[in-house]
Coordinates of C-alpha atoms in Angstrom, one line a residue:
X1 CA 1.0 32.7 -31.9
X2 CA 3.3 29.8 -33.5
X3 CA 4.4 28.5 -30.6
X4 CA 1.2 26.1 -30.7
X5 CA 2.1 24.7 -34.3
X6 CA 5.7 24.3 -33.5
X7 CA 4.9 21.8 -30.6
X8 CA 2.8 20.0 -32.8
X9 CA 5.4 19.7 -35.1
X10 CA 7.7 18.7 -32.5
X11 CA 5.7 15.9 -31.0
X12 CA 5.5 14.7 -34.7
X13 CA 9.0 14.4 -35.3
X14 CA 9.7 12.8 -31.5
X15 CA 7.4 9.9 -32.8
X16 CA 8.8 9.4 -36.1
X17 CA 12.3 9.5 -35.3
X18 CA 11.9 7.5 -32.0
X19 CA 9.9 4.4 -34.1
X20 CA 11.2 0.9 -33.9
X21 CA 10.3 0.9 -37.5
X22 CA 13.0 2.9 -38.5
X23 CA 15.7 1.0 -36.5
X24 CA 14.5 -2.2 -38.0
X25 CA 14.1 -1.0 -41.5
X26 CA 17.9 0.6 -41.9
X27 CA 19.4 -2.2 -40.5
X28 CA 17.8 -3.8 -43.1
X29 CA 18.5 -1.7 -46.4
X30 CA 22.2 -1.5 -45.6
X31 CA 23.9 0.8 -47.6
X32 CA 20.3 1.4 -49.3
X33 CA 19.7 3.5 -46.4
X34 CA 21.9 6.4 -46.6
X35 CA 19.1 8.2 -47.9
X36 CA 16.6 7.8 -44.9
X37 CA 19.9 8.8 -42.9
X38 CA 20.4 12.4 -44.7
X39 CA 16.6 12.7 -43.8
X40 CA 17.0 11.3 -40.6
X41 CA 20.4 13.6 -39.5
X42 CA 17.7 16.7 -41.9
X43 CA 15.2 16.2 -39.0
X44 CA 17.0 16.3 -36.0
X45 CA 18.6 19.4 -36.8
X46 CA 15.1 20.8 -37.8
X47 CA 14.2 19.5 -34.6
X48 CA 16.6 21.6 -32.7
X49 CA 16.1 24.7 -34.2
X50 CA 12.5 24.8 -33.8
X51 CA 13.2 23.8 -29.9
X52 CA 15.0 27.2 -29.3
X53 CA 12.7 28.8 -31.5
X54 CA 9.8 27.8 -29.6
X55 CA 11.6 28.6 -26.2
X56 CA 12.5 32.1 -27.7
X57 CA 8.5 32.7 -28.8
X58 CA 7.3 31.2 -25.4
X59 CA 9.0 34.6 -23.8
X60 CA 6.8 37.0 -25.9
X61 CA 4.7 39.7 -24.3
X62 CA 1.2 38.4 -24.9
X63 CA 0.1 42.0 -26.3
X64 CA 3.1 41.3 -29.1
X65 CA 0.8 41.1 -31.3
X66 CA 1.2 44.8 -31.9
X67 CA 4.6 44.2 -32.7
X68 CA 4.7 45.6 -36.6
X69 CA 8.5 43.9 -36.7
X70 CA 7.8 40.8 -34.8
X71 CA 4.9 39.8 -36.7
X72 CA 6.1 38.6 -40.5
X73 CA 8.8 37.1 -38.8
X74 CA 6.1 34.7 -36.8
X75 CA 3.8 34.7 -40.1
X76 CA 7.2 33.0 -41.5
X77 CA 7.8 30.8 -38.3
X78 CA 4.6 29.2 -38.8
X79 CA 4.3 29.1 -42.9
X80 CA 7.6 26.5 -42.3
X81 CA 6.3 25.0 -39.4
X82 CA 3.0 23.9 -41.4
X83 CA 5.3 22.8 -44.6
X84 CA 7.4 20.9 -42.0
X85 CA 4.5 19.3 -40.9
X86 CA 3.5 18.2 -44.4
X87 CA 6.9 16.4 -45.3
X88 CA 6.9 14.4 -41.5
X89 CA 3.1 13.2 -42.5
X90 CA 4.5 12.2 -46.2
X91 CA 7.7 10.3 -44.4
X92 CA 5.6 8.8 -41.9
X93 CA 3.8 7.7 -44.9
X94 CA 6.2 6.4 -46.4
X95 CA 8.0 4.6 -43.6
X96 CA 4.8 2.6 -43.3
X97 CA 4.9 1.6 -46.4
X98 CA 8.5 -0.1 -46.1
X99 CA 7.6 -1.8 -42.8
X100 CA 4.8 -3.8 -44.6
X101 CA 6.1 -4.6 -47.5
X102 CA 7.9 -7.9 -48.7
X103 CA 11.4 -8.0 -50.2
X104 CA 12.1 -4.7 -48.5
X105 CA 15.4 -3.4 -50.1
X106 CA 13.7 -4.4 -53.9
X107 CA 11.0 -3.0 -52.8
X108 CA 12.8 0.4 -51.9
X109 CA 15.0 0.6 -54.7
X110 CA 12.1 1.0 -56.6
X111 CA 12.1 4.2 -59.0
X112 CA 8.9 5.1 -57.6
X113 CA 10.2 5.1 -53.8
X114 CA 13.5 6.0 -54.5
X115 CA 12.2 9.5 -56.0
X116 CA 9.8 10.1 -53.4
X117 CA 12.7 9.4 -50.5
X118 CA 15.2 12.0 -51.9
X119 CA 12.1 14.7 -52.4
X120 CA 11.5 14.6 -48.8
X121 CA 15.7 14.8 -48.1
X122 CA 15.5 17.7 -50.6
X123 CA 12.8 19.6 -48.9
X124 CA 14.5 19.2 -45.5
X125 CA 17.4 21.0 -46.7
X126 CA 15.6 23.7 -48.0
X127 CA 13.4 23.9 -44.7
X128 CA 17.2 24.0 -43.1
X129 CA 18.5 26.6 -45.5
X130 CA 15.4 28.5 -44.4
X131 CA 15.1 28.3 -40.9
X132 CA 18.6 29.8 -40.5
X133 CA 18.1 32.8 -42.7
X134 CA 14.8 33.5 -40.3
X135 CA 17.6 33.6 -37.6
X136 CA 19.9 35.8 -39.2
X137 CA 16.4 38.1 -40.1
X138 CA 16.1 38.5 -36.6
X139 CA 19.3 39.0 -35.9
X140 CA 19.5 41.4 -38.5
X141 CA 16.5 43.7 -37.6
X142 CA 16.9 43.3 -33.7
X143 CA 13.9 41.0 -33.4
X144 CA 13.0 40.8 -30.0
X145 CA 10.3 39.8 -27.9
X146 CA 9.5 40.8 -24.5
X147 CA 8.9 38.2 -21.7
X148 CA 6.4 38.3 -18.9
X149 CA 8.2 41.6 -16.3
X150 CA 9.8 42.9 -19.4
X151 CA 10.2 46.8 -19.2
X152 CA 10.1 48.3 -22.5
X153 CA 8.0 51.2 -23.1
X154 CA 6.0 49.3 -25.6
X155 CA 5.4 46.3 -23.8
X156 CA 4.2 49.2 -20.7
X157 CA 2.5 50.7 -22.9
X158 CA 0.5 47.7 -24.4
X159 CA 0.1 46.9 -20.8
X160 CA -1.5 49.6 -19.8
X161 CA -4.7 50.0 -22.8
X162 CA -5.4 46.5 -22.0
X163 CA -5.8 46.8 -18.1
X164 CA -7.8 50.5 -19.1
X165 CA -9.8 48.4 -21.4
X166 CA -10.6 45.4 -19.4
X167 CA -11.7 47.9 -16.2
X168 CA -14.4 49.9 -19.0
X169 CA -17.2 48.8 -17.2
X170 CA -15.7 49.7 -13.5
X171 CA -16.5 53.6 -14.8
X172 CA -20.0 53.0 -15.7
X173 CA -21.8 56.4 -14.6
X174 CA -24.8 55.3 -12.9
X175 CA -22.8 52.3 -11.0
X176 CA -26.0 50.4 -11.3
X177 CA -25.9 46.3 -11.5
X178 CA -28.4 44.1 -14.0
X179 CA -29.1 41.1 -12.9
X180 CA -26.7 38.7 -10.6
X181 CA -28.9 39.5 -7.6
X182 CA -28.0 36.3 -5.7
X183 CA -24.7 36.8 -6.5
X184 CA -25.0 40.0 -4.5
X185 CA -26.7 39.0 -1.4
X186 CA -23.7 36.1 -1.1
X187 CA -21.1 38.4 -1.4
X188 CA -22.5 41.0 1.4
X189 CA -22.5 38.1 3.1
X190 CA -19.4 36.4 3.1
X191 CA -18.2 39.8 4.0
X192 CA -20.1 40.5 7.3
X193 CA -20.3 36.8 8.5
X194 CA -17.3 34.8 7.6
X195 CA -16.1 35.4 11.7
X196 CA -12.8 37.5 12.8
X197 CA -10.0 35.1 11.2
X198 CA -9.0 36.9 7.7
X199 CA -11.2 35.3 4.9
X200 CA -10.3 35.0 1.5
X201 CA -13.6 35.1 -1.3
X202 CA -13.3 34.7 -4.7
X203 CA -15.6 36.0 -7.6
X204 CA -14.8 34.0 -11.3
X205 CA -16.4 33.7 -14.6
X206 CA -15.6 34.8 -18.4
X207 CA -13.9 37.7 -19.1
X208 CA -16.5 40.7 -19.9
X209 CA -19.0 38.9 -17.1
X210 CA -19.1 41.3 -14.6
X211 CA -17.1 40.3 -12.1
X212 CA -15.5 43.2 -11.7
X213 CA -18.8 45.4 -11.3
X214 CA -20.0 43.0 -8.8
X215 CA -16.8 43.8 -6.5
X216 CA -16.9 47.1 -7.3
X217 CA -20.3 47.7 -6.5
X218 CA -20.3 46.3 -2.9
X219 CA -16.4 48.1 -2.9
X220 CA -17.8 51.5 -2.9
X221 CA -21.2 50.9 -0.7
X222 CA -20.7 53.2 2.6
X223 CA -22.3 50.8 4.7
X224 CA -19.6 48.4 3.9
X225 CA -16.4 50.4 4.0
X226 CA -17.3 52.0 7.4
X227 CA -16.7 48.8 9.0
X228 CA -13.5 48.7 7.9
X229 CA -10.3 50.9 9.0
X230 CA -8.4 50.9 5.6
X231 CA -9.6 49.7 2.0
X232 CA -7.6 49.0 -1.0
X233 CA -8.1 48.2 -4.6
X234 CA -5.6 46.4 -7.2
X235 CA -5.8 45.3 -10.7
X236 CA -3.2 42.3 -10.7
X237 CA -3.9 42.1 -14.7
X238 CA -1.8 39.3 -16.6
X239 CA 1.5 40.5 -16.4
X240 CA 2.6 43.0 -13.6
X241 CA 5.4 44.0 -11.7
X242 CA 5.6 43.3 -8.0
X243 CA 7.0 46.8 -7.1
X244 CA 4.3 48.5 -8.4
X245 CA 1.7 46.7 -7.2
X246 CA 3.2 47.1 -3.4
X247 CA 4.0 50.5 -4.4
X248 CA -0.4 50.9 -5.7
X249 CA -1.1 49.1 -2.3
X250 CA 0.9 51.4 -0.3
X251 CA -0.7 54.7 -1.6
X252 CA -4.3 53.0 -1.5
X253 CA -3.7 52.1 1.5
X254 CA -2.3 55.8 3.0
X255 CA 1.0 54.9 4.3
X256 CA 3.8 57.2 4.7
X257 CA 6.9 58.5 4.6
X258 CA 7.9 55.3 2.4
X259 CA 11.2 56.6 0.2
X260 CA 11.2 56.0 -3.8
X261 CA 12.8 53.3 -5.1
X262 CA 12.3 50.8 -1.6
X263 CA 12.9 47.0 -2.6
X264 CA 9.9 44.6 -2.2
X265 CA 10.8 43.6 1.1
X266 CA 10.8 46.2 2.8
X267 CA 7.5 47.6 1.3
X268 CA 5.9 44.0 2.1
X269 CA 7.4 45.1 6.0
X270 CA 5.7 48.6 5.7
X271 CA 2.4 46.9 4.3
X272 CA 2.2 44.0 7.3
X273 CA 3.5 46.2 9.5
X274 CA 0.1 48.9 8.7
X275 CA -2.3 45.8 8.6
X276 CA -1.2 44.1 11.5
X277 CA -3.5 45.8 14.0
X278 CA -6.7 47.0 11.6
X279 CA -9.7 45.4 9.7
X280 CA -8.9 45.8 6.3
X281 CA -11.1 45.1 3.1
X282 CA -8.6 44.3 0.1
X283 CA -9.6 43.8 -3.5
X284 CA -7.4 41.9 -6.0
X285 CA -8.8 42.5 -9.1
X286 CA -8.2 40.0 -12.7
X287 CA -5.6 37.8 -10.7
X288 CA -4.7 35.1 -13.2
X289 CA -2.8 32.4 -11.6
X290 CA -2.1 31.2 -8.2
X291 CA 1.6 31.8 -7.4
X292 CA 0.1 35.1 -7.2
X293 CA -1.6 34.6 -4.2
X294 CA 1.3 32.8 -2.9
X295 CA 3.0 36.3 -2.9
X296 CA -0.3 38.0 -1.6
X297 CA -0.9 36.1 1.0
X298 CA 2.2 36.6 2.9
X299 CA 1.7 40.6 2.4
X300 CA -2.1 40.3 4.2
X301 CA -1.6 39.5 7.7
X302 CA -3.9 37.4 9.1
X303 CA -4.7 39.2 12.4
X304 CA -8.1 37.9 13.4
X305 CA -9.5 41.6 12.7
X306 CA -12.2 40.2 10.1
X307 CA -10.1 41.5 7.7
X308 CA -11.7 40.7 3.6
X309 CA -9.5 40.3 0.8
X310 CA -11.5 39.7 -2.4
X311 CA -10.6 38.2 -5.5
X312 CA -11.6 38.2 -9.1
X313 CA -10.5 35.8 -11.7
X314 CA -11.5 34.0 -14.7
X315 CA -9.7 30.8 -14.0
X316 CA -11.3 28.1 -11.6
X317 CA -7.7 27.5 -10.4
X318 CA -7.5 30.8 -8.9
X319 CA -11.2 31.2 -7.2
X320 CA -10.5 28.2 -5.5
X321 CA -7.4 29.8 -3.3
X322 CA -11.1 31.0 -1.8
X323 CA -12.4 29.5 1.9
X324 CA -14.9 27.2 1.4
X325 CA -18.0 28.2 0.2
X326 CA -16.8 31.6 -0.2
X327 CA -16.1 30.9 -4.6
X328 CA -19.2 33.1 -6.1
X329 CA -19.5 32.1 -9.7
X330 CA -20.8 34.7 -12.6
X331 CA -22.6 33.6 -15.3
X332 CA -24.3 35.5 -18.2
X333 CA -27.5 37.3 -17.8
X334 CA -31.1 36.1 -18.9
X335 CA -32.7 37.4 -22.0
X336 CA -34.9 40.0 -19.9
X337 CA -31.5 40.9 -17.7
X338 CA -29.5 41.8 -21.1
X339 CA -32.8 43.7 -22.5
X340 CA -32.7 45.3 -19.5
X341 CA -29.0 46.6 -19.6
X342 CA -29.3 47.2 -23.1
X343 CA -32.4 49.7 -22.9
X344 CA -30.3 51.6 -20.1
X345 CA -27.5 52.1 -22.5
X346 CA -28.9 52.6 -25.8
X347 CA -31.8 54.3 -25.1
X348 CA -30.5 56.5 -22.6
X349 CA -31.6 59.6 -24.0
X350 CA -35.2 58.8 -24.1
X351 CA -34.6 60.2 -20.4
X352 CA -37.2 57.4 -19.1
X353 CA -35.9 55.2 -16.1
X354 CA -36.7 51.8 -17.7
X355 CA -36.6 53.7 -21.1
X356 CA -38.4 51.2 -23.9
X357 CA -36.8 50.3 -27.2
X358 CA -39.1 52.2 -29.8
X359 CA -41.0 49.2 -32.4
X360 CA -39.1 49.5 -35.2
X361 CA -35.5 48.6 -33.6
X362 CA -37.1 46.0 -31.4
X363 CA -35.9 43.4 -34.2
X364 CA -32.1 44.6 -34.8
X365 CA -32.2 45.2 -31.4
X366 CA -33.0 41.5 -30.7
X367 CA -30.3 40.0 -33.5
X368 CA -27.8 42.3 -31.4
X369 CA -28.5 41.0 -28.1
X370 CA -28.6 36.8 -29.0
X371 CA -25.0 38.0 -30.8
X372 CA -24.1 39.2 -27.1
X373 CA -25.4 35.9 -25.6
X374 CA -25.9 37.9 -21.9
X375 CA -21.9 39.2 -21.8
X376 CA -22.8 42.0 -20.3
X377 CA -18.9 43.9 -21.2
X378 CA -20.7 43.2 -24.8
X379 CA -24.1 44.8 -24.2
X380 CA -22.8 47.5 -22.6
X381 CA -20.1 48.8 -25.4
X382 CA -22.3 48.0 -28.1
X383 CA -25.7 50.0 -26.4
X384 CA -23.8 52.9 -25.3
X385 CA -22.6 53.0 -29.1
X386 CA -25.7 52.9 -30.6
X387 CA -27.1 55.9 -28.0
X388 CA -25.3 58.1 -30.4
X389 CA -26.7 57.4 -33.3
X390 CA -30.1 57.5 -35.1
X391 CA -32.8 55.8 -34.2
X392 CA -33.8 54.4 -37.5
X393 CA -34.5 51.1 -38.5
X394 CA -32.0 51.7 -41.5
X395 CA -28.9 52.8 -39.3
X396 CA -29.9 49.6 -36.9
X397 CA -29.7 47.1 -39.9
X398 CA -26.7 48.9 -41.6
X399 CA -24.7 48.3 -37.8
X400 CA -26.1 45.1 -37.2
X401 CA -24.5 43.7 -40.6
X402 CA -21.4 44.4 -39.9
X403 CA -21.2 43.8 -36.0
X404 CA -18.2 41.4 -36.5
X405 CA -16.0 44.7 -38.5
X406 CA -17.3 46.9 -36.1
X407 CA -15.7 44.7 -33.4
X408 CA -12.2 44.4 -34.3
X409 CA -12.0 48.2 -36.4
X410 CA -14.4 50.5 -34.5
X411 CA -12.4 51.9 -31.4
X412 CA -15.3 52.2 -29.1
X413 CA -15.7 48.7 -29.5
X414 CA -12.4 46.8 -30.6
X415 CA -11.7 46.7 -26.8
X416 CA -14.0 44.1 -26.6
X417 CA -12.5 41.9 -28.5
X418 CA -9.0 42.5 -26.8
X419 CA -10.8 41.6 -23.3
X420 CA -12.1 39.0 -24.6
X421 CA -8.4 37.7 -26.4
X422 CA -6.7 38.3 -23.3
X423 CA -8.2 34.6 -22.3
X424 CA -6.6 33.0 -25.3
X425 CA -3.4 35.0 -25.0
X426 CA -2.8 33.2 -21.6
X427 CA -3.3 30.0 -22.7
X428 CA -0.5 27.6 -23.2
X429 CA 0.6 26.2 -26.6
X430 CA -1.1 22.7 -26.4
X431 CA -4.4 24.5 -24.9
X432 CA -4.3 27.4 -27.5
X433 CA -4.5 24.8 -30.5
X434 CA -7.3 22.9 -29.2
X435 CA -9.7 25.7 -28.6
X436 CA -8.9 27.2 -32.1
X437 CA -10.5 24.1 -33.5
X438 CA -13.4 24.6 -31.5
X439 CA -13.9 27.9 -33.3
X440 CA -14.3 25.7 -37.0
X441 CA -17.7 24.1 -35.4
X442 CA -20.5 26.5 -36.0
X443 CA -22.7 29.3 -33.7
X444 CA -24.2 27.7 -31.0
X445 CA -23.5 24.4 -32.1
X446 CA -23.3 21.8 -28.6
X447 CA -19.9 20.2 -29.1
X448 CA -19.8 16.2 -27.5
X449 CA -17.1 15.7 -25.3
X450 CA -16.1 12.2 -26.6
X451 CA -16.7 13.5 -30.5
X452 CA -14.0 16.6 -29.2
X453 CA -11.4 14.2 -27.5
X454 CA -11.0 11.6 -30.7
X455 CA -10.8 14.8 -32.6
X456 CA -7.7 16.9 -30.9
X457 CA -6.4 13.5 -30.5
X458 CA -6.7 12.9 -34.6
X459 CA -5.2 16.6 -35.0
X460 CA -2.1 15.8 -33.3
X461 CA -2.4 18.1 -30.7
X462 CA -2.4 16.2 -27.4
X463 CA 0.6 15.1 -25.8
X464 CA 1.9 11.7 -25.5
X465 CA 2.9 11.4 -22.0
X466 CA 4.0 7.6 -22.2
X467 CA 2.3 4.1 -21.4
X468 CA 0.8 5.2 -17.6
X469 CA -2.3 7.6 -19.7
X470 CA -3.8 7.5 -22.7
X471 CA -3.9 10.1 -25.0
X472 CA -7.9 10.2 -24.5
X473 CA -7.3 11.0 -21.1
X474 CA -4.9 13.7 -21.8
X475 CA -7.5 15.2 -24.0
X476 CA -9.5 14.9 -20.9
X477 CA -7.5 17.3 -18.6
X478 CA -7.3 19.6 -21.5
X479 CA -10.9 19.8 -21.6
X480 CA -11.1 20.6 -17.9
X481 CA -8.6 22.8 -17.9
X482 CA -10.7 25.2 -21.3
X483 CA -13.7 24.8 -18.4
X484 CA -12.0 26.2 -15.3
X485 CA -10.5 29.0 -17.7
X486 CA -14.0 29.7 -18.3
X487 CA -13.9 29.7 -22.7
X488 CA -16.5 26.6 -22.2
X489 CA -20.0 27.2 -21.5
X490 CA -21.2 23.9 -20.2
X491 CA -24.2 23.4 -21.4
X492 CA -25.6 19.7 -20.4
X493 CA -23.8 16.8 -17.9
X494 CA -24.7 13.3 -17.6
X495 CA -26.4 11.8 -15.0
X496 CA -23.0 11.5 -13.1
X497 CA -22.1 15.4 -13.2
X498 CA -19.8 15.1 -15.9
X499 CA -19.7 17.8 -18.8
X500 CA -21.1 15.5 -21.9
X501 CA -21.8 19.4 -24.4
X502 CA -20.1 22.3 -24.2
X503 CA -20.7 25.5 -26.4
X504 CA -18.3 28.6 -27.1
X505 CA -19.8 31.8 -26.5
X506 CA -20.3 33.6 -29.9
X507 CA -18.2 36.5 -29.3
X508 CA -15.1 34.3 -28.6
X509 CA -16.1 32.5 -31.5
X510 CA -15.6 35.4 -33.8
X511 CA -12.3 36.2 -32.3
X512 CA -10.9 32.3 -32.6
X513 CA -12.1 32.6 -36.2
X514 CA -9.9 36.2 -36.7
X515 CA -6.9 34.5 -35.5
X516 CA -7.7 31.2 -37.3
X517 CA -7.9 32.7 -40.7
X518 CA -5.1 35.1 -39.8
X519 CA -2.8 32.2 -38.6
X520 CA -3.8 29.9 -41.4
X521 CA -5.1 27.6 -38.8
X522 CA -8.4 26.6 -40.5
X523 CA -11.3 28.1 -42.6
X524 CA -15.0 28.0 -42.1
X525 CA -17.7 28.7 -45.6
X526 CA -21.3 29.1 -43.9
X527 CA -22.1 31.7 -46.8
X528 CA -24.0 30.6 -49.9
X529 CA -20.6 31.9 -51.8
X530 CA -18.2 29.6 -53.0
X531 CA -15.0 30.2 -51.3
X532 CA -11.6 28.9 -53.1
X533 CA -9.9 26.9 -50.3
X534 CA -6.7 27.3 -52.2
X535 CA -5.0 28.4 -49.6
X536 CA -7.1 29.2 -46.6
X537 CA -4.5 26.9 -44.1
X538 CA -5.2 23.1 -42.9
X539 CA -8.7 22.9 -41.8
X540 CA -11.8 23.3 -44.3
X541 CA -15.5 23.5 -42.4
X542 CA -18.1 23.9 -44.1
X543 CA -21.2 24.7 -42.6
X544 CA -25.3 24.7 -43.5
X545 CA -25.2 26.8 -46.5
X546 CA -21.8 27.4 -46.7
X547 CA -19.9 25.9 -50.3
X548 CA -16.4 25.5 -51.4
X549 CA -14.2 24.4 -54.6
X550 CA -10.8 23.8 -55.3
X551 CA -10.7 19.8 -54.6
X552 CA -6.9 19.3 -55.1
X553 CA -5.3 21.2 -52.3
X554 CA -2.2 19.1 -51.0
X555 CA -1.8 20.9 -47.3
X556 CA -5.6 20.3 -46.6
X557 CA -5.9 18.0 -43.5
X558 CA -9.4 18.5 -42.0
X559 CA -13.0 18.5 -44.0
X560 CA -15.4 19.0 -41.5
X561 CA -19.3 19.2 -42.0
X562 CA -20.8 19.7 -39.2

């Protein structure tokens, strides 16, 4: 949303107003500094307005993009923030020229400088008026955001849609898993052989990689369940209500005679009392933060009966709650495994146990699997949809050529993007800008760590944390965090096992590009058609075969040819 851009603007305002040069220049200019003071005061008021807006927007429900009233309001916030960024850059540029100029007062009163400073002051006042008008519009039309834990019906409906989409693979008809044999073996060993203590086992990987399928496959096995006196499966998800999860847990555990509207403290006590003398198996599916575990750790009593808690997550931070050697990382499928899974879905009507692809469709099946890049969620969804289409080359070619559109607009496929987008929705604003930037690199491009860090710093995405730590070191932390969130694939490491090159999954990249276009964050030109970049945003990346036109674009700040 607009929060990331506001953060960049706030950082620039703080840097500009906090510079020592400004105070020196004002002291030397005397009365001539009035125009600088006007601009400075306007910037401070804009800073205050943006700080409140940022706090307001930060409460937004991750699913609020469906809010038709909020979307145009946020679009206007983004537009104003983008303009303010340009004004601040111009302000800093002029300030720098004054700081370096001899005969400061004489230079300042040159007509060219007076006009430039007057323009900046005037533009800042116009921005103030527009920001105030946005506040009036927000109040007039009752524009609201729903924060985590909010209870509006629209929020709950959106949340339910995301939950059902993210669990699409759970109800796979044949329940057969392809690949990950080593992970299945390790999970089974962790359940059977971890001793009498309650053990926590984590399964982690990127969205759609098959974490839930792995856990579900073991959870449903009769030979596993028979060793436990009670079992429960709970989907935690990004936003959740504690009471809702506790009530679901009580139903799963078949705890009787619990009154409705019971507070969470009483519910926890009932669950603890029920579990204290039993060997239990509980799966916490789709957990997003460690704080959730602090609560559940208290719920699931340590009773020395060999109980097991399995957690699935996209983040390494959550995965680290598991006991030593009880963390299972899920990777992407190999080419052979991808073909096997795709064949079972796309050609299921052929009737064979391991159906083969008709010869005329092999080319297009290969192209589709190349786009899926081993992601089970995408392979199953696309394969299932194609199973209902004619097995004709023209039909599959047409489908492949509009695959991007299908993933966004076809109701049978757009949940794939929704599942992947959840990881982006969970990013704090400073990481969101950094990750959107990575989408500007070409498909399958291996991004060098040092290069990416320098680019982030140059773009102003990296927070200044004082003299004790450099911007590059902060950027390094950002990179580690994005990797821990399963948004980057490490493609190469150096001799010290430090990541050297990264890659973004193709479907995730397409998702970031769609967001970048919508928010005017950046634009990629990778087609032979000439692209007019007059209104595509701040950043343009021209890939092999791409062409652009429009050399005079004042808002353009980054031009890439990777």
